Coordinates of C-alpha atoms and ligand atoms in Angstrom, one line a residue:
M118 CA 176.2 248.6 24.3
C119 CA 173.1 246.4 24.5
T120 CA 172.3 243.5 26.7
K121 CA 171.6 240.0 25.4
S122 CA 167.9 240.4 25.9
E123 CA 167.8 243.7 24.0
L124 CA 169.7 242.0 21.2
E125 CA 167.2 239.1 21.2
Q126 CA 164.4 241.7 21.0
F127 CA 166.1 243.3 17.9
V128 CA 166.4 239.9 16.3
K129 CA 162.7 239.2 16.8
Q130 CA 161.9 242.6 15.2
A131 CA 164.3 242.1 12.3
K132 CA 163.0 238.6 11.6
Q133 CA 159.6 239.9 10.6
Y134 CA 161.3 241.3 7.4
A135 CA 162.5 237.8 6.3
R136 CA 159.3 237.3 4.3
F137 CA 160.2 240.2 2.0
G138 CA 163.5 238.6 1.1
K139 CA 164.6 235.5 -0.9
V140 CA 167.6 233.2 -0.4
A141 CA 170.2 233.2 -3.2
D142 CA 169.8 230.2 -5.5
Y143 CA 172.0 231.0 -8.5
I144 CA 174.5 229.0 -6.4
P145 CA 172.3 225.9 -6.1
A146 CA 173.6 224.8 -2.7
L147 CA 172.8 228.2 -1.1
G148 CA 169.1 227.7 -2.1
K149 CA 168.8 225.2 0.8
A150 CA 169.1 227.9 3.4
N151 CA 166.2 228.7 5.7
P152 CA 165.2 232.4 5.1
N153 CA 163.9 232.7 8.7
D154 CA 167.3 232.0 10.3
L155 CA 168.9 235.0 11.9
S156 CA 171.9 235.1 14.2
I157 CA 174.2 237.9 15.4
A158 CA 177.3 238.3 17.5
I159 CA 178.9 241.5 18.8
Y160 CA 182.6 241.0 19.8
K161 CA 184.1 243.6 22.1
P162 CA 187.8 244.3 22.5
D163 CA 187.8 242.9 26.1
G164 CA 186.7 239.5 24.7
N165 CA 183.1 239.8 25.7
V166 CA 180.5 238.6 23.2
I167 CA 176.9 239.5 23.1
D168 CA 174.9 237.2 20.8
A169 CA 171.4 236.2 19.8
G170 CA 169.8 233.6 17.6
D171 CA 171.3 230.2 16.8
T172 CA 175.0 231.1 16.8
T173 CA 176.0 227.5 15.9
D174 CA 174.7 228.1 12.4
K175 CA 177.4 228.3 9.8
V176 CA 177.6 230.7 6.9
T177 CA 179.8 230.6 3.9
L178 CA 181.7 233.9 3.4
Q179 CA 180.9 234.4 -0.3
S180 CA 181.6 238.1 -1.0
I181 CA 182.7 238.8 2.6
S182 CA 185.8 236.8 1.6
K183 CA 186.7 239.7 -0.8
I184 CA 187.7 242.0 2.0
I185 CA 189.9 239.3 3.5
T186 CA 191.7 238.4 0.3
L187 CA 192.2 242.1 -0.4
A188 CA 194.0 242.4 3.0
L189 CA 196.1 239.3 2.2
V190 CA 197.2 240.5 -1.3
L191 CA 197.9 244.0 0.1
I192 CA 200.3 242.3 2.5
D193 CA 201.7 240.1 -0.3
H194 CA 202.2 242.8 -2.9
G195 CA 201.7 246.3 -1.5
E196 CA 199.3 249.0 -2.4
K197 CA 201.0 250.1 -5.6
E198 CA 201.0 246.7 -7.3
V199 CA 197.5 245.8 -6.2
F200 CA 195.9 249.0 -7.5
Q201 CA 197.6 248.6 -10.9
K202 CA 195.2 245.6 -11.4
V203 CA 192.1 246.9 -9.7
G204 CA 190.6 250.3 -9.1
M205 CA 189.2 252.2 -6.1
E206 CA 185.9 253.5 -7.4
P207 CA 182.4 252.3 -6.6
T208 CA 180.4 251.2 -9.6
G209 CA 176.7 251.7 -8.7
D210 CA 176.2 248.4 -10.5
P211 CA 175.2 244.9 -9.3
F212 CA 178.1 242.8 -8.0
H213 CA 178.3 240.5 -11.0
S214 CA 178.0 243.2 -13.6
I215 CA 180.2 243.1 -16.6
A216 CA 179.1 246.4 -18.0
K217 CA 181.7 248.9 -16.8
L218 CA 184.7 246.6 -17.8
E219 CA 184.4 247.8 -21.3
E220 CA 183.9 251.4 -20.5
V221 CA 187.1 252.1 -18.5
Q222 CA 190.6 252.2 -20.0
P223 CA 192.8 250.5 -19.3
A224 CA 190.3 247.7 -18.9
K225 CA 190.7 247.0 -15.2
P226 CA 187.8 246.3 -12.7
L227 CA 186.7 249.4 -10.9
N228 CA 187.0 248.0 -7.4
P229 CA 187.9 244.8 -5.5
M230 CA 184.4 244.2 -4.1
I231 CA 182.6 243.5 -7.5
N232 CA 183.2 240.0 -8.8
A233 CA 185.5 241.1 -11.6
G234 CA 187.7 243.0 -9.1
A235 CA 187.6 240.2 -6.6
L236 CA 188.7 237.7 -9.3
A237 CA 191.7 239.9 -10.1
V238 CA 192.6 240.1 -6.4
T239 CA 192.3 236.3 -5.8
H240 CA 194.6 235.9 -8.8
M241 CA 197.2 237.8 -6.8
I242 CA 197.3 235.5 -3.8
N243 CA 200.9 234.3 -3.6
G244 CA 201.7 230.6 -3.7
A245 CA 203.1 227.9 -6.0
S246 CA 199.7 226.1 -6.5
V247 CA 196.0 226.5 -6.0
E248 CA 196.3 224.3 -2.9
E249 CA 199.1 226.4 -1.4
R250 CA 197.3 229.7 -2.2
F251 CA 194.1 228.4 -0.6
W252 CA 196.0 227.1 2.4
R253 CA 197.6 230.5 2.9
L254 CA 194.2 232.2 2.7
L255 CA 192.6 229.7 5.1
Q256 CA 195.5 230.2 7.6
F257 CA 195.0 234.0 7.4
V258 CA 191.2 233.6 8.0
R259 CA 191.8 231.3 11.0
K260 CA 194.2 233.8 12.5
L261 CA 191.8 236.7 12.0
A262 CA 189.0 234.7 13.7
G263 CA 191.2 233.2 16.3
N264 CA 189.8 229.8 15.3
P265 CA 192.0 227.1 13.9
E266 CA 189.0 224.9 13.1
I267 CA 187.6 227.1 10.3
S268 CA 187.4 225.2 7.0
Y269 CA 185.3 225.4 3.8
S270 CA 182.1 223.8 2.5
K271 CA 183.0 221.4 -0.3
E272 CA 179.3 221.2 -1.3
V273 CA 179.0 225.0 -1.7
A274 CA 182.4 225.3 -3.5
T275 CA 181.5 222.5 -6.0
S276 CA 178.0 223.9 -6.5
E277 CA 179.4 227.3 -7.4
F278 CA 182.3 225.9 -9.5
E279 CA 179.8 223.9 -11.6
T280 CA 177.5 226.8 -12.3
A281 CA 179.8 230.0 -12.4
F282 CA 179.5 230.7 -16.1
L283 CA 179.3 234.5 -15.6
N284 CA 182.3 234.6 -13.3
R285 CA 184.2 232.5 -15.9
S286 CA 183.3 235.0 -18.6
L287 CA 184.6 237.8 -16.4
C288 CA 187.9 235.9 -16.0
Y289 CA 188.3 235.5 -19.8
F290 CA 187.7 239.2 -20.2
L291 CA 190.4 239.9 -17.6
K292 CA 192.7 237.5 -19.2
Q293 CA 192.2 239.0 -22.7
H294 CA 193.2 242.4 -21.2
G295 CA 196.2 241.1 -19.3
I296 CA 194.8 241.7 -15.8
I297 CA 195.2 238.0 -15.0
N298 CA 197.4 235.4 -16.7
E299 CA 196.5 232.2 -15.1
D300 CA 194.4 229.2 -16.1
V301 CA 190.7 230.3 -15.7
E302 CA 189.7 226.9 -14.3
E303 CA 192.4 227.1 -11.6
L304 CA 191.4 230.6 -10.6
M305 CA 187.7 229.5 -10.4
D306 CA 188.8 226.6 -8.3
L307 CA 190.5 228.9 -5.9
Y308 CA 187.8 231.6 -5.9
T309 CA 184.9 229.2 -5.3
K310 CA 186.8 227.6 -2.4
Q311 CA 187.5 231.1 -1.0
C312 CA 183.8 232.0 -1.2
A313 CA 182.9 228.7 0.5
I314 CA 185.0 229.2 3.6
E315 CA 182.4 228.8 6.4
M316 CA 182.1 230.0 10.0
T317 CA 179.6 231.2 12.6
C318 CA 178.5 234.7 13.2
V319 CA 180.8 234.7 16.2
D320 CA 183.8 234.1 14.0
L321 CA 182.6 236.8 11.6
A322 CA 182.3 239.2 14.5
R323 CA 185.9 238.4 15.7
I324 CA 187.2 239.2 12.2
G325 CA 185.2 242.4 12.2
L326 CA 186.8 243.3 15.6
V327 CA 190.3 243.0 14.1
F328 CA 189.4 245.4 11.3
A329 CA 187.7 247.7 13.9
M330 CA 190.9 247.7 15.9
D331 CA 193.1 248.7 12.9
G332 CA 194.4 245.3 12.2
R333 CA 195.4 244.4 15.7
D334 CA 193.7 241.5 17.5
P335 CA 193.0 243.0 21.0
L336 CA 192.8 239.6 22.6
T337 CA 196.2 238.3 21.6
G338 CA 197.9 241.7 21.0
E339 CA 199.1 240.6 17.6
Q340 CA 199.1 243.1 14.7
I341 CA 197.7 240.7 12.1
M342 CA 197.8 243.3 9.3
P343 CA 199.3 246.7 9.0
S344 CA 196.9 249.4 10.1
D345 CA 197.0 250.9 6.6
V346 CA 195.7 247.7 5.1
A347 CA 192.9 247.6 7.6
R348 CA 192.1 251.3 6.8
I349 CA 192.0 250.5 3.0
C350 CA 189.7 247.5 3.6
K351 CA 187.3 249.5 5.9
T352 CA 187.2 252.3 3.3
F353 CA 186.1 249.8 0.6
M354 CA 183.5 248.5 3.1
V355 CA 182.0 251.9 3.3
T356 CA 182.2 252.8 -0.4
C357 CA 181.5 249.4 -2.0
G358 CA 180.8 246.9 0.8
M359 CA 177.0 246.7 0.1
Y360 CA 177.4 247.1 -3.7
N361 CA 174.8 249.4 -5.3
A362 CA 173.2 249.8 -1.9
S363 CA 176.4 251.3 -0.3
G364 CA 175.3 254.9 -0.5
E365 CA 171.9 254.3 1.2
F366 CA 173.6 252.0 3.8
A367 CA 176.2 254.7 4.6
I368 CA 173.4 257.3 5.2
K369 CA 171.0 255.1 7.1
I370 CA 173.5 252.9 9.0
G371 CA 177.0 254.4 8.6
I372 CA 179.0 251.3 9.7
P373 CA 181.8 249.8 7.5
A374 CA 180.3 246.5 6.5
K375 CA 180.7 243.7 3.9
S376 CA 177.9 241.4 2.8
G377 CA 177.7 238.0 1.0
V378 CA 174.9 236.3 -0.9
S379 CA 174.9 233.6 1.7
G380 CA 173.3 236.2 4.0
G381 CA 176.4 237.0 6.0
I382 CA 177.4 240.5 7.0
L383 CA 180.7 241.4 8.6
A384 CA 180.7 244.9 10.2
A385 CA 183.4 246.8 12.0
V386 CA 182.6 249.7 14.3
P387 CA 185.9 251.5 14.4
G388 CA 187.7 251.3 17.8
R389 CA 184.7 249.7 19.4
F390 CA 183.6 246.2 18.2
G391 CA 183.1 243.7 15.5
I392 CA 179.7 242.5 14.4
G393 CA 178.8 239.2 12.6
I394 CA 175.4 238.5 11.2
F395 CA 173.8 235.5 9.4
G396 CA 170.4 236.0 7.9
P397 CA 170.0 234.3 4.5
A398 CA 166.9 236.2 3.2
L399 CA 168.3 238.7 0.7
D400 CA 167.0 241.9 -0.8
D401 CA 167.1 242.5 -4.6
K402 CA 170.7 243.8 -4.4
G403 CA 172.0 240.6 -2.7
N404 CA 172.3 241.9 0.9
S405 CA 170.7 240.3 3.9
I406 CA 167.4 242.0 4.5
T407 CA 167.1 241.0 8.1
G408 CA 170.8 241.7 8.7
M409 CA 170.5 245.2 7.4
K410 CA 167.4 245.7 9.5
L411 CA 169.3 244.6 12.6
L412 CA 172.3 246.9 11.9
K413 CA 169.9 249.8 11.4
L414 CA 168.2 249.1 14.7
L415 CA 171.7 248.9 16.4
S416 CA 173.1 252.0 14.7
K417 CA 170.0 254.1 15.5
T418 CA 169.7 253.0 19.1
Y419 CA 173.4 253.2 20.0
S420 CA 174.5 256.0 17.6
L421 CA 177.0 253.8 15.8
S422 CA 177.3 255.8 12.5
I423 CA 180.9 256.9 11.8
F424 CA 179.6 260.0 10.1
Ligands
DON248 O1 180.9 235.1 -7.1 C1 179.8 235.1 -6.6 O2 178.8 235.4 -7.3 C2 179.6 234.6 -5.2 N1 180.6 233.6 -4.9 C3 179.8 235.8 -4.3 C4 178.9 236.9 -4.6 C5 178.4 237.7 -3.4 O3 178.4 237.2 -2.3 C6 177.8 239.0 -3.6 N2 177.2 239.5 -2.4 N3 176.4 240.1 -1.9

């Protein structure tokens, strides 16, 4: 795998594409990000990390959290129960689309990566209160990243909570059809905190490594999730992780990955390493434009495609 100076070179190349992207601003607090920021970490099973860019920058998980909550609810409830509430098929639609919800019968979201499916998954996190459910999720994230300091951005959570009218409408649709049965404001509170969990690209890479190693943290030896759960999550990363760009991403890059509108990408190269990226300039599908460029350079240069 590459040296630090090669990685720095790739970052320099990828940064040139930042001008073609735009930071997300439908969550007002995310609009403050600098589109020219770009950092990356590659975490290897022996604990070595190769990084480039300002790796102290923190990124909120946004949709990357969907892969982690999915793992947690699969552990909490098992495959059968989870897939009664949410499907397994890609949509080819943008992440916030409501369109397919009316077309499928019974009315359940097509997959856990689109917002409707993610809301149904967050609904399933076990616990007696929003506080307890969020605490359980945060503890799980901290364990995956091997970092007990990880927390969430209150500013980003509040900013999304106050403006998430489309997500609220998805919740009401799901409630009408019996997919969820909790108070919508409580679910939005939990979901927006989940999306606002923040960490560096090094933490992201370490989580990617656990998925890459089939749910086992190679540094502690702990099996954090059953290998079947890691397998399901990685499969969703391939089929739906980059939303309606997942097909092109699979062909051109071929690495299981999950993006967020904050500009984060978590990638897992099976059996080899985890990759974390933070580059807030997004393309029109909500994926980091510089992050995708970086992954493409890495995949091509080091033959990382799983296909
Ligand atoms: O629910 C939302 O719209 C955001 N909290 C997360 C969306 C997201 O990250 C989509 N990713 N590319």
